[in-house]
Coordinates of C-alpha atoms in Angstrom, one line a residue:
M80 CA -10.8 18.0 -28.1
S81 CA -11.1 17.1 -31.7
E82 CA -9.1 13.9 -31.2
R83 CA -8.9 11.6 -28.3
R84 CA -5.7 11.9 -26.5
R85 CA -3.7 8.9 -25.3
A86 CA -2.6 8.2 -21.7
I87 CA -0.3 5.5 -20.5
V88 CA -0.3 4.3 -16.9
V89 CA 2.8 2.4 -15.7
G90 CA 2.0 0.1 -12.8
G91 CA -1.0 -2.1 -12.6
S92 CA -1.7 -2.0 -8.9
F93 CA -4.3 -0.1 -6.9
G94 CA -3.1 3.4 -7.8
G95 CA -2.5 2.5 -11.4
L96 CA -5.9 1.0 -11.9
T97 CA -7.7 3.9 -10.2
S98 CA -5.7 6.4 -12.5
A99 CA -6.5 4.4 -15.6
L100 CA -10.2 4.2 -14.8
L101 CA -10.5 8.0 -14.1
L102 CA -8.4 9.0 -17.1
R103 CA -10.6 6.9 -19.3
E104 CA -13.6 8.8 -17.9
Q105 CA -11.8 12.0 -18.9
G106 CA -11.8 10.9 -22.5
F107 CA -8.3 9.5 -22.8
D108 CA -7.5 6.3 -24.6
V109 CA -5.7 4.5 -21.8
D110 CA -3.3 1.7 -21.8
L111 CA -1.8 0.3 -18.6
F112 CA 1.5 -1.5 -18.5
E113 CA 2.4 -3.8 -15.6
R114 CA 5.9 -5.3 -15.2
T115 CA 4.9 -8.7 -13.8
P116 CA 4.0 -11.5 -16.3
A117 CA 0.8 -12.5 -14.4
L118 CA -2.1 -10.8 -12.7
L119 CA -1.1 -9.4 -9.4
D120 CA -1.5 -11.2 -6.1
G121 CA -1.5 -9.2 -2.9
R122 CA -0.5 -12.2 -0.8
G123 CA -3.5 -11.6 1.4
A124 CA -2.3 -8.3 2.6
G125 CA -4.9 -6.3 4.6
I126 CA -6.1 -2.8 3.8
V127 CA -7.9 -0.5 6.2
L128 CA -10.5 1.3 4.2
Q129 CA -10.4 5.1 4.0
P130 CA -13.0 7.2 2.1
D131 CA -10.5 7.7 -0.8
T132 CA -9.7 4.0 -0.9
V133 CA -13.2 3.1 -1.8
R134 CA -14.3 6.2 -3.6
W135 CA -14.4 4.4 -7.0
I136 CA -16.9 1.9 -5.5
T137 CA -19.0 4.5 -3.6
D138 CA -19.1 7.0 -6.5
R139 CA -19.3 4.8 -9.5
H140 CA -21.0 1.5 -8.5
Q141 CA -24.6 0.8 -8.0
D142 CA -24.2 -3.0 -8.0
I143 CA -21.4 -3.2 -5.4
A144 CA -21.5 -1.7 -1.9
V145 CA -18.5 -1.2 0.4
E146 CA -20.0 -3.9 2.6
D147 CA -19.8 -6.4 -0.2
V148 CA -16.0 -6.2 -0.2
S149 CA -15.0 -5.5 3.4
I150 CA -15.5 -6.4 7.0
G151 CA -16.6 -4.0 9.7
S152 CA -15.5 -3.4 13.3
S153 CA -16.8 -1.3 16.1
V154 CA -13.9 -1.2 18.7
L155 CA -10.2 -0.3 19.0
R156 CA -8.7 -2.8 21.4
Y157 CA -5.3 -3.2 23.0
L158 CA -4.2 -6.5 24.5
G159 CA -1.8 -7.0 27.4
T160 CA -0.4 -9.8 29.4
G161 CA -2.5 -13.0 29.3
N162 CA -4.8 -11.5 26.7
S163 CA -6.1 -8.9 29.2
V164 CA -7.8 -5.9 27.5
V165 CA -5.8 -2.9 28.6
H166 CA -7.6 -0.3 26.6
Q167 CA -10.8 -0.3 24.5
E168 CA -12.8 2.4 22.8
P169 CA -15.5 2.7 20.1
A170 CA -14.0 2.9 16.7
A171 CA -15.7 2.1 13.4
W172 CA -13.4 0.8 10.7
R173 CA -13.8 -1.4 7.7
F174 CA -11.1 -3.9 6.5
S175 CA -10.6 -5.5 3.2
S176 CA -7.7 -7.3 1.4
W177 CA -5.5 -5.8 -1.3
T178 CA -6.5 -8.7 -3.6
T179 CA -10.3 -8.1 -3.2
L180 CA -10.1 -4.4 -4.1
Y181 CA -7.6 -5.1 -6.9
R182 CA -10.0 -7.6 -8.5
T183 CA -12.8 -5.1 -8.3
L184 CA -10.9 -2.4 -10.1
L185 CA -9.4 -4.8 -12.7
R186 CA -12.9 -6.1 -13.5
D187 CA -14.0 -2.6 -14.2
F188 CA -11.0 -1.6 -16.3
G189 CA -10.8 -4.9 -18.2
T190 CA -7.8 -6.8 -19.4
E191 CA -7.8 -5.9 -23.1
R192 CA -5.6 -2.9 -22.5
Y193 CA -4.0 -4.1 -19.3
H194 CA -0.6 -5.3 -20.6
L195 CA 1.4 -7.8 -18.5
G196 CA 5.1 -8.5 -18.6
E197 CA 6.1 -5.0 -19.9
F198 CA 8.8 -3.4 -17.8
A199 CA 9.2 0.3 -18.6
V200 CA 12.9 1.2 -18.6
G201 CA 13.3 4.7 -20.1
L202 CA 11.5 7.8 -21.2
D203 CA 11.9 11.0 -23.1
Q204 CA 9.4 13.8 -23.8
D205 CA 9.0 16.8 -26.0
D206 CA 6.3 19.5 -26.3
E207 CA 3.9 17.1 -28.1
G208 CA 4.2 13.9 -26.1
V209 CA 6.1 11.3 -24.1
D210 CA 8.1 8.3 -25.5
L211 CA 8.4 5.2 -23.3
R212 CA 10.8 2.4 -23.8
F213 CA 10.4 -1.1 -22.5
V214 CA 12.8 -3.9 -21.7
S215 CA 11.0 -6.0 -24.3
G216 CA 12.0 -3.5 -27.0
R217 CA 8.5 -2.1 -27.2
R218 CA 8.1 1.6 -27.7
E219 CA 5.0 3.6 -27.0
R220 CA 4.1 7.3 -27.3
A221 CA 1.4 9.1 -25.3
D222 CA 0.1 12.6 -24.5
L223 CA 0.3 11.8 -20.8
V224 CA 2.2 9.3 -18.8
V225 CA 1.4 8.4 -15.1
F226 CA 3.9 6.4 -13.2
A227 CA 2.0 4.6 -10.5
D228 CA 4.6 1.8 -10.2
G229 CA 5.1 1.7 -6.5
I230 CA 7.9 2.0 -4.1
S231 CA 10.6 0.8 -6.6
S232 CA 9.2 3.1 -9.3
T233 CA 11.2 3.3 -12.5
G234 CA 9.7 6.7 -13.2
R235 CA 11.0 8.1 -10.0
R236 CA 14.5 6.6 -10.5
R237 CA 14.7 8.1 -14.0
L238 CA 13.3 11.5 -13.2
L239 CA 14.7 11.9 -9.7
P240 CA 17.8 9.7 -9.6
H241 CA 19.1 11.4 -6.4
V242 CA 16.0 10.3 -4.4
R243 CA 16.7 7.1 -2.4
P244 CA 14.5 5.2 0.1
R245 CA 15.5 5.7 3.7
Y246 CA 15.3 2.7 6.0
S247 CA 13.3 3.4 9.2
G248 CA 15.3 1.1 11.5
Y249 CA 12.6 -1.7 11.7
V250 CA 10.9 -4.2 9.5
G251 CA 7.3 -5.4 9.3
W252 CA 6.6 -9.1 9.6
R253 CA 3.3 -9.8 7.8
G254 CA 1.1 -12.8 7.6
T255 CA -2.4 -14.2 7.6
V256 CA -4.1 -17.1 9.2
P257 CA -7.5 -18.7 8.4
E258 CA -9.9 -17.7 11.1
G259 CA -11.0 -21.3 11.5
E260 CA -7.5 -22.3 12.5
V261 CA -7.1 -20.2 15.6
S262 CA -8.6 -20.8 19.1
A263 CA -12.1 -19.6 19.9
E264 CA -10.5 -17.1 22.4
T265 CA -8.2 -15.6 19.8
A266 CA -11.0 -15.4 17.2
G267 CA -13.3 -13.7 19.7
L268 CA -10.7 -11.1 20.7
L269 CA -9.9 -10.2 17.1
D270 CA -13.5 -10.2 15.9
D271 CA -15.2 -6.9 15.4
A272 CA -12.0 -5.0 16.3
L273 CA -8.9 -3.3 15.3
T274 CA -6.5 -4.9 17.8
Y275 CA -3.0 -3.8 18.9
A276 CA -0.4 -5.1 21.3
V277 CA 2.5 -3.0 22.3
A278 CA 5.7 -4.6 23.5
D279 CA 9.2 -3.3 24.3
H280 CA 10.3 -1.3 21.3
S281 CA 7.7 -3.1 19.1
H282 CA 4.1 -3.4 18.3
I283 CA 1.7 -5.6 16.4
C284 CA -1.5 -4.6 14.6
M285 CA -4.2 -7.2 13.8
Y286 CA -7.7 -7.3 12.1
P287 CA -9.9 -9.7 10.1
I288 CA -10.0 -9.4 6.3
P289 CA -11.9 -11.2 3.5
G290 CA -10.9 -14.8 2.8
V291 CA -8.8 -15.8 -0.2
G292 CA -11.9 -15.9 -2.4
G293 CA -13.4 -12.8 -0.9
E294 CA -15.4 -14.6 1.8
L295 CA -16.9 -12.3 4.5
D296 CA -18.5 -14.9 6.8
K297 CA -17.0 -15.6 10.2
G298 CA -14.9 -18.7 10.1
A299 CA -14.1 -18.3 6.4
R300 CA -12.2 -15.0 6.8
L301 CA -8.5 -14.4 7.3
L302 CA -6.8 -12.8 10.3
N303 CA -4.2 -10.4 9.2
Y304 CA -1.3 -8.8 11.1
V305 CA 1.9 -6.8 10.8
W306 CA 4.4 -7.0 13.6
Y307 CA 7.0 -4.3 13.6
R308 CA 10.5 -5.3 14.9
N309 CA 13.7 -3.3 15.1
V310 CA 16.6 -4.5 13.0
P311 CA 19.7 -2.4 12.7
E312 CA 20.7 -1.3 9.2
G313 CA 23.8 -2.9 7.8
P314 CA 25.0 -6.6 7.6
V315 CA 22.3 -7.8 10.0
L316 CA 19.5 -6.4 7.9
S317 CA 21.1 -7.5 4.7
E318 CA 21.4 -11.0 5.9
M319 CA 17.8 -11.1 7.0
L320 CA 16.6 -9.8 3.6
T321 CA 18.5 -12.4 1.7
D322 CA 16.0 -15.0 0.5
K323 CA 16.4 -18.7 0.2
R324 CA 17.8 -18.3 -3.3
G325 CA 20.6 -16.1 -2.1
F326 CA 19.1 -12.8 -3.5
E327 CA 18.8 -9.8 -1.3
A328 CA 15.4 -8.1 -1.5
T329 CA 14.9 -4.4 -1.4
V330 CA 11.2 -4.2 -0.8
S331 CA 9.9 -7.6 0.4
V332 CA 11.0 -11.1 1.0
H333 CA 8.0 -12.9 -0.3
P334 CA 6.1 -15.7 1.4
G335 CA 8.1 -18.9 1.2
G336 CA 11.3 -17.0 0.6
V337 CA 12.3 -16.1 4.1
Q338 CA 15.1 -18.2 5.5
D339 CA 13.8 -20.9 7.9
R340 CA 16.0 -19.7 10.8
Y341 CA 14.4 -16.3 10.8
V342 CA 10.9 -17.8 10.7
A343 CA 11.7 -20.0 13.7
E344 CA 13.2 -17.1 15.7
L345 CA 10.1 -15.0 14.9
K346 CA 7.7 -17.6 16.3
E347 CA 9.8 -18.2 19.4
R348 CA 9.9 -14.4 20.1
A349 CA 6.1 -14.2 19.5
V350 CA 5.5 -16.6 22.3
S351 CA 7.8 -14.8 24.7
D352 CA 7.0 -11.2 23.7
L353 CA 3.3 -11.0 22.7
P354 CA -0.1 -11.6 24.3
P355 CA -1.2 -15.2 23.6
A356 CA -3.8 -14.2 20.9
A357 CA -1.1 -12.3 18.9
A358 CA 1.4 -15.1 19.5
E359 CA -1.0 -17.7 18.2
M360 CA -1.5 -15.8 15.0
V361 CA 2.2 -15.6 14.3
V362 CA 2.9 -19.2 15.3
R363 CA 0.1 -20.5 13.0
T364 CA 1.3 -18.5 10.0
A365 CA 2.5 -20.9 7.4
Q366 CA 4.7 -18.5 5.5
P367 CA 5.3 -15.1 7.2
Y368 CA 7.1 -12.6 5.0
I369 CA 9.2 -9.5 5.7
Q370 CA 9.0 -5.9 4.4
P371 CA 11.7 -3.4 5.4
V372 CA 9.9 -0.2 6.5
L373 CA 11.0 2.6 4.2
D374 CA 10.5 6.3 3.8
I375 CA 10.5 7.9 0.4
A376 CA 9.8 11.6 -0.3
V377 CA 10.1 13.5 -3.6
P378 CA 10.5 17.3 -4.2
Q379 CA 8.5 17.1 -7.4
M380 CA 5.6 15.0 -8.8
A381 CA 4.9 16.7 -12.1
F382 CA 7.4 16.7 -15.0
G383 CA 5.8 18.3 -18.0
R384 CA 3.5 15.6 -19.3
V385 CA 4.6 13.0 -16.8
A386 CA 3.3 12.5 -13.3
L387 CA 4.5 10.4 -10.3
L388 CA 1.6 9.1 -8.2
G389 CA 1.1 7.1 -4.9
D390 CA 4.1 5.2 -3.6
A391 CA 6.0 6.2 -6.7
A392 CA 6.2 9.6 -5.2
F393 CA 5.8 9.3 -1.4
A394 CA 6.1 6.0 0.3
A395 CA 4.8 6.3 3.9
R396 CA 5.1 3.8 6.7
P397 CA 2.0 1.7 7.2
H398 CA 1.1 3.1 10.6
A399 CA -1.6 5.4 9.3
A400 CA -3.0 2.8 6.9
A401 CA -3.1 5.4 4.2
G402 CA -1.0 4.2 1.4
T403 CA -3.8 3.0 -0.9
A404 CA -5.9 6.0 0.1
K405 CA -3.2 8.4 -0.9
A406 CA -2.7 6.7 -4.2
A407 CA -6.4 6.9 -4.9
A408 CA -6.6 10.5 -3.7
D409 CA -3.7 11.5 -6.0
A410 CA -5.6 9.9 -8.9
W411 CA -8.9 11.6 -8.2
A412 CA -7.1 15.0 -7.8
L413 CA -5.3 14.4 -11.1
A414 CA -8.6 13.7 -12.9
D415 CA -10.1 16.9 -11.4
A416 CA -7.1 18.9 -12.6
L417 CA -7.3 17.5 -16.1
S418 CA -11.1 18.3 -16.2
E419 CA -10.4 21.9 -15.4
E420 CA -7.4 22.5 -17.7
D421 CA -7.0 21.1 -21.3
D422 CA -3.3 21.7 -21.4
I423 CA -1.8 18.6 -19.8
A424 CA 1.4 20.2 -18.5
K425 CA -0.5 23.1 -17.0
A426 CA -3.0 20.7 -15.4
L427 CA -0.2 18.7 -13.8
A428 CA 1.5 21.8 -12.6
A429 CA -1.7 22.9 -10.9
W430 CA -2.2 19.4 -9.4
E431 CA 1.2 19.1 -7.9
P432 CA 1.4 21.5 -4.9
D433 CA -1.4 20.0 -2.9
R434 CA -0.2 16.5 -3.5
L435 CA 3.3 17.4 -2.3
A436 CA 1.9 19.0 0.8
L437 CA -0.2 15.9 1.6
G438 CA 2.7 13.5 1.0
E439 CA 5.0 15.5 3.3
D440 CA 2.3 15.7 6.0
L441 CA 1.6 12.0 5.9
L442 CA 5.2 11.1 5.9
S443 CA 5.9 13.3 8.9
R444 CA 3.0 11.8 10.9
V445 CA 3.9 8.2 10.3
C446 CA 7.6 8.8 11.1
E447 CA 6.4 10.2 14.5
M448 CA 4.1 7.3 15.0
G449 CA 6.9 4.8 14.3
A450 CA 9.3 6.6 16.6
R451 CA 6.8 6.4 19.5
S452 CA 6.3 2.7 19.2
Q453 CA 9.8 1.5 18.2
F454 CA 12.2 3.8 19.8
T455 CA 10.9 6.3 22.4
G456 CA 8.3 4.1 24.1
T457 CA 5.7 6.9 24.1
W458 CA 2.9 5.2 22.2
D459 CA -0.4 6.1 24.0
P460 CA -3.5 4.2 23.0
T461 CA -5.7 7.2 23.9
D462 CA -3.9 9.7 21.6
P463 CA -5.9 10.4 18.4
A464 CA -2.6 11.3 16.7
L465 CA -1.9 7.5 16.5
H466 CA -5.2 6.7 14.8
F467 CA -5.5 5.6 11.2
G468 CA -6.2 8.1 8.4
L469 CA -4.8 9.9 5.4
Y470 CA -5.3 13.2 7.2
G471 CA -4.3 14.2 10.7
P472 CA -6.8 14.2 13.6
D473 CA -7.4 17.9 13.2
R474 CA -8.7 17.4 9.6

């Protein structure tokens, strides 16, 4: 190329930063635009590491190892009545926090071309490039635009206005507790393990993650969980997702925003429905928050010079712990396609089929996983189809 081409990435989260870093390696001048006015905060949310999740660290860093940003485990454990261990098997996983990985990627990309407080609202494209319009009145033009702006993607809504999120029938209650604030028994049961408890039409998943400042030592870490609970769609769900200000959330009712009566009911039900270790985590959570569990699938990810990536294309339920892995895998595959084909539209067209197939496969698997725990009561701890992973157990 005689002139450096310009790429714009919309969305400053995990998939957006991975895309921006890889596109810069491909020789693009890259600007990243994030809608929020401040650097992102993952609210302590946990991430189970898949190979694609940490590929930037393993392939590009000599000064940082995966062990420097995560916590390891050696067993998969299921708790039953009275904290009895009803199933256990060897299983090596590593856990981190969204914030820890975000900070690592942001440090590598830098903040000079990481633009905060810019909400992309519209786009047009021609044979030569893409024009983006922002709420602020800003206009930008680029040779390539990647929308990695998550489950509420502006790009998806503009390019595929008929695609709507589908509610699964249940919500995920999330929270973290400082490890030093739980009993020794609870800390011991959750240490070195990915831990589950299955209740009637419900289940909870728990594991340790780095502390707020990235601490990895025992006692300084956080214990992270997501508890899936069925809530019927309609007025009951709408009321629950209305925050303390009176605004109904579509993606998440943030920590501190959940109505007090729902937090109180959650903690009461934890004591009655969950093993003591899991109940203690929920009860000790200062500000649990709610995320409706949604499915999103798109028929198309490439639109000339514009790409949809990660949750902006396929939003899959968390049961496979593969959301960040898929966003990263999409970004790496896009970089590979652009390295093999100089024509951007042709590169995106070649990139798209495998990404659509992967998204559809992942969505199908997590829908089946959710059905087995929340509705049919057929969740089997020994079934490898219920294990984490971007790919199915046969891959």
